[in-house]
C-alpha positions as YAML, in Angstrom:
chain: A
units: angstrom
residues:
- id: 1
  name: UNK
  ca: [17.73, -12.99, 28.30]
- id: 2
  name: UNK
  ca: [20.91, -13.14, 26.25]
- id: 3
  name: UNK
  ca: [19.06, -11.80, 23.22]
- id: 4
  name: UNK
  ca: [17.80, -8.78, 25.20]
- id: 5
  name: UNK
  ca: [21.32, -8.16, 26.52]
- id: 6
  name: UNK
  ca: [22.74, -8.41, 22.98]
- id: 7
  name: UNK
  ca: [20.20, -5.87, 21.72]
- id: 8
  name: UNK
  ca: [21.04, -3.58, 24.63]
- id: 9
  name: UNK
  ca: [24.75, -3.96, 23.88]
- id: 10
  name: UNK
  ca: [24.11, -3.18, 20.21]
- id: 11
  name: UNK
  ca: [22.17, -0.04, 21.11]
- id: 12
  name: UNK
  ca: [24.93, 0.92, 23.55]
- id: 13
  name: UNK
  ca: [27.52, 0.54, 20.79]
- id: 14
  name: UNK
  ca: [25.32, 2.67, 18.53]
- id: 15
  name: UNK
  ca: [25.19, 5.40, 21.18]
- id: 16
  name: UNK
  ca: [28.98, 5.29, 21.49]
- id: 17
  name: UNK
  ca: [29.32, 5.45, 17.70]
- id: 18
  name: UNK
  ca: [26.91, 8.41, 17.63]
- id: 19
  name: UNK
  ca: [28.91, 10.24, 20.28]
- id: 20
  name: UNK
  ca: [32.17, 9.60, 18.40]
- id: 21
  name: UNK
  ca: [30.72, 10.92, 15.15]
- id: 22
  name: UNK
  ca: [29.42, 14.00, 16.95]
- id: 23
  name: UNK
  ca: [32.86, 14.61, 18.50]
- id: 24
  name: UNK
  ca: [34.46, 14.49, 15.05]
- id: 25
  name: UNK
  ca: [31.83, 16.86, 13.65]
- id: 26
  name: UNK
  ca: [32.31, 19.31, 16.52]
- id: 27
  name: UNK
  ca: [36.01, 19.54, 15.63]
- id: 28
  name: UNK
  ca: [35.22, 20.46, 12.01]
- id: 29
  name: UNK
  ca: [34.38, 23.93, 10.73]
- id: 30
  name: UNK
  ca: [30.79, 23.79, 9.46]
- id: 31
  name: UNK
  ca: [28.31, 26.36, 8.23]
- id: 32
  name: UNK
  ca: [25.43, 27.19, 10.54]
- id: 33
  name: UNK
  ca: [22.91, 25.43, 8.29]
- id: 34
  name: UNK
  ca: [24.98, 22.29, 7.98]
- id: 35
  name: UNK
  ca: [25.61, 22.21, 11.72]
- id: 36
  name: UNK
  ca: [21.86, 22.50, 12.38]
- id: 37
  name: UNK
  ca: [21.05, 19.75, 9.87]
- id: 38
  name: UNK
  ca: [23.63, 17.39, 11.33]
- id: 39
  name: UNK
  ca: [22.55, 18.25, 14.86]
- id: 40
  name: UNK
  ca: [18.92, 17.45, 13.95]
- id: 41
  name: UNK
  ca: [20.01, 14.13, 12.43]
- id: 42
  name: UNK
  ca: [22.01, 13.37, 15.57]
- id: 43
  name: UNK
  ca: [18.99, 14.11, 17.77]
- id: 44
  name: UNK
  ca: [16.69, 11.96, 15.60]
- id: 45
  name: UNK
  ca: [19.13, 9.04, 15.70]
- id: 46
  name: UNK
  ca: [19.36, 9.33, 19.49]
- id: 47
  name: UNK
  ca: [15.56, 9.44, 19.73]
- id: 48
  name: UNK
  ca: [15.26, 6.38, 17.54]
- id: 49
  name: UNK
  ca: [17.77, 4.51, 19.67]
- id: 50
  name: UNK
  ca: [15.88, 5.44, 22.84]
- id: 51
  name: UNK
  ca: [12.65, 4.18, 21.24]
- id: 52
  name: UNK
  ca: [14.30, 0.89, 20.31]
- id: 53
  name: UNK
  ca: [15.73, 0.53, 23.81]
- id: 54
  name: UNK
  ca: [12.33, 1.29, 25.33]
- id: 55
  name: UNK
  ca: [10.68, -1.28, 23.08]
- id: 56
  name: UNK
  ca: [13.26, -3.92, 24.01]
- id: 57
  name: UNK
  ca: [12.69, -3.20, 27.70]
- id: 58
  name: UNK
  ca: [8.93, -3.42, 27.25]
- id: 59
  name: UNK
  ca: [8.34, 0.19, 28.26]
- id: 60
  name: UNK
  ca: [6.58, 1.15, 25.03]
- id: 61
  name: UNK
  ca: [4.07, -0.73, 22.91]
- id: 62
  name: UNK
  ca: [4.79, -1.25, 19.25]
- id: 63
  name: UNK
  ca: [1.76, 0.84, 18.27]
- id: 64
  name: UNK
  ca: [3.06, 3.76, 20.35]
- id: 65
  name: UNK
  ca: [6.48, 3.19, 18.82]
- id: 66
  name: UNK
  ca: [5.08, 3.81, 15.35]
- id: 67
  name: UNK
  ca: [3.48, 7.08, 16.43]
- id: 68
  name: UNK
  ca: [6.65, 8.25, 18.17]
- id: 69
  name: UNK
  ca: [8.91, 7.27, 15.25]
- id: 70
  name: UNK
  ca: [6.80, 8.97, 12.57]
- id: 71
  name: UNK
  ca: [8.24, 12.50, 12.98]
- id: 72
  name: UNK
  ca: [11.86, 11.31, 12.98]
- id: 73
  name: UNK
  ca: [13.85, 12.23, 9.87]
- id: 74
  name: UNK
  ca: [16.51, 9.55, 9.61]
- id: 75
  name: UNK
  ca: [18.16, 10.61, 6.39]
- id: 76
  name: UNK
  ca: [20.93, 13.04, 5.53]
- id: 77
  name: UNK
  ca: [20.16, 15.38, 2.64]
- id: 78
  name: UNK
  ca: [22.56, 14.80, -0.26]
- id: 79
  name: UNK
  ca: [23.26, 18.51, -0.74]
- id: 80
  name: UNK
  ca: [24.74, 18.71, 2.77]
- id: 81
  name: UNK
  ca: [27.22, 15.94, 2.00]
- id: 82
  name: UNK
  ca: [28.64, 17.77, -1.01]
- id: 83
  name: UNK
  ca: [29.44, 20.91, 1.00]
- id: 84
  name: UNK
  ca: [31.34, 19.17, 3.80]
- id: 85
  name: UNK
  ca: [35.10, 18.84, 4.11]
- id: 86
  name: UNK
  ca: [36.62, 15.36, 3.87]
- id: 87
  name: UNK
  ca: [36.87, 14.85, 7.64]
- id: 88
  name: UNK
  ca: [33.34, 16.10, 8.23]
- id: 89
  name: UNK
  ca: [32.07, 13.97, 5.35]
- id: 90
  name: UNK
  ca: [33.45, 10.82, 7.00]
- id: 91
  name: UNK
  ca: [31.70, 11.65, 10.26]
- id: 92
  name: UNK
  ca: [28.50, 12.51, 8.36]
- id: 93
  name: UNK
  ca: [28.70, 9.18, 6.53]
- id: 94
  name: UNK
  ca: [28.90, 7.43, 9.88]
- id: 95
  name: UNK
  ca: [25.83, 9.36, 11.02]
- id: 96
  name: UNK
  ca: [24.02, 8.45, 7.80]
- id: 97
  name: UNK
  ca: [24.86, 4.76, 8.26]
- id: 98
  name: UNK
  ca: [23.61, 4.88, 11.85]
- id: 99
  name: UNK
  ca: [20.43, 6.62, 10.72]
- id: 100
  name: UNK
  ca: [19.84, 3.97, 8.08]
- id: 101
  name: UNK
  ca: [20.30, 1.18, 10.62]
- id: 102
  name: UNK
  ca: [17.95, 2.78, 13.12]
- id: 103
  name: UNK
  ca: [15.34, 3.41, 10.42]
- id: 104
  name: UNK
  ca: [15.55, -0.23, 9.32]
- id: 105
  name: UNK
  ca: [15.14, -1.51, 12.88]
- id: 106
  name: UNK
  ca: [12.18, 0.80, 13.51]
- id: 107
  name: UNK
  ca: [10.57, -0.33, 10.26]
- id: 108
  name: UNK
  ca: [11.12, -3.98, 11.20]
- id: 109
  name: UNK
  ca: [9.49, -3.38, 14.58]
- id: 110
  name: UNK
  ca: [6.50, -1.74, 12.93]
- id: 111
  name: UNK
  ca: [6.23, -4.56, 10.38]
- id: 112
  name: UNK
  ca: [6.29, -7.12, 13.19]
- id: 113
  name: UNK
  ca: [3.40, -5.30, 14.85]
- id: 114
  name: UNK
  ca: [1.45, -5.27, 11.58]
- id: 115
  name: UNK
  ca: [2.00, -9.01, 11.11]
- id: 116
  name: UNK
  ca: [0.99, -9.64, 14.70]
- id: 117
  name: UNK
  ca: [-2.30, -7.77, 14.27]
- id: 118
  name: UNK
  ca: [-3.27, -9.44, 11.00]
- id: 119
  name: UNK
  ca: [-5.91, -12.09, 11.12]
- id: 120
  name: UNK
  ca: [-4.66, -15.48, 10.05]
- id: 121
  name: UNK
  ca: [-5.75, -16.39, 6.58]
- id: 122
  name: UNK
  ca: [-8.04, -19.30, 6.24]
- id: 123
  name: UNK
  ca: [-7.19, -21.93, 3.73]
- id: 124
  name: UNK
  ca: [-9.61, -22.26, 0.94]
- id: 125
  name: UNK
  ca: [-11.09, -25.68, 0.82]
- id: 126
  name: UNK
  ca: [-12.55, -27.38, -2.17]
- id: 127
  name: UNK
  ca: [-16.29, -27.48, -2.32]
- id: 128
  name: UNK
  ca: [-17.64, -30.83, -1.33]
- id: 129
  name: UNK
  ca: [-19.53, -32.77, -3.86]
- id: 130
  name: UNK
  ca: [-22.64, -34.39, -2.63]
- id: 131
  name: UNK
  ca: [-24.33, -37.18, -4.49]
- id: 132
  name: UNK
  ca: [-28.06, -36.97, -4.54]
- id: 133
  name: UNK
  ca: [-29.95, -40.05, -5.56]
- id: 134
  name: UNK
  ca: [-33.47, -39.67, -7.02]
...
């Protein structure tokens, strides 16, 4: 119970961090393309967090999680970072760090499902020697 609450608190903190980064980006002058790219990253991070929250609550199976997480792009293109002002770059770095964390947690959830579905390996045993007397 405490572990589920801790995960929920962590996701809640991530949502708050996402909102704070978006507030800082909204205050910065950005080109239309950069604003769209950062907005898409923000939406993908929020979607990933909702998926993780749904998985923790038991509302979504891990197999469905993999299918839902596949279209998410949780990376910030490097060329966007070079065009941003210093203040916007700090907010974008926060978004990139959040995206990396969400991607890692989604990958861990998918890996856990893969391990769960694998058949246990059987130990190889030595062949038995049988003595045959004539």
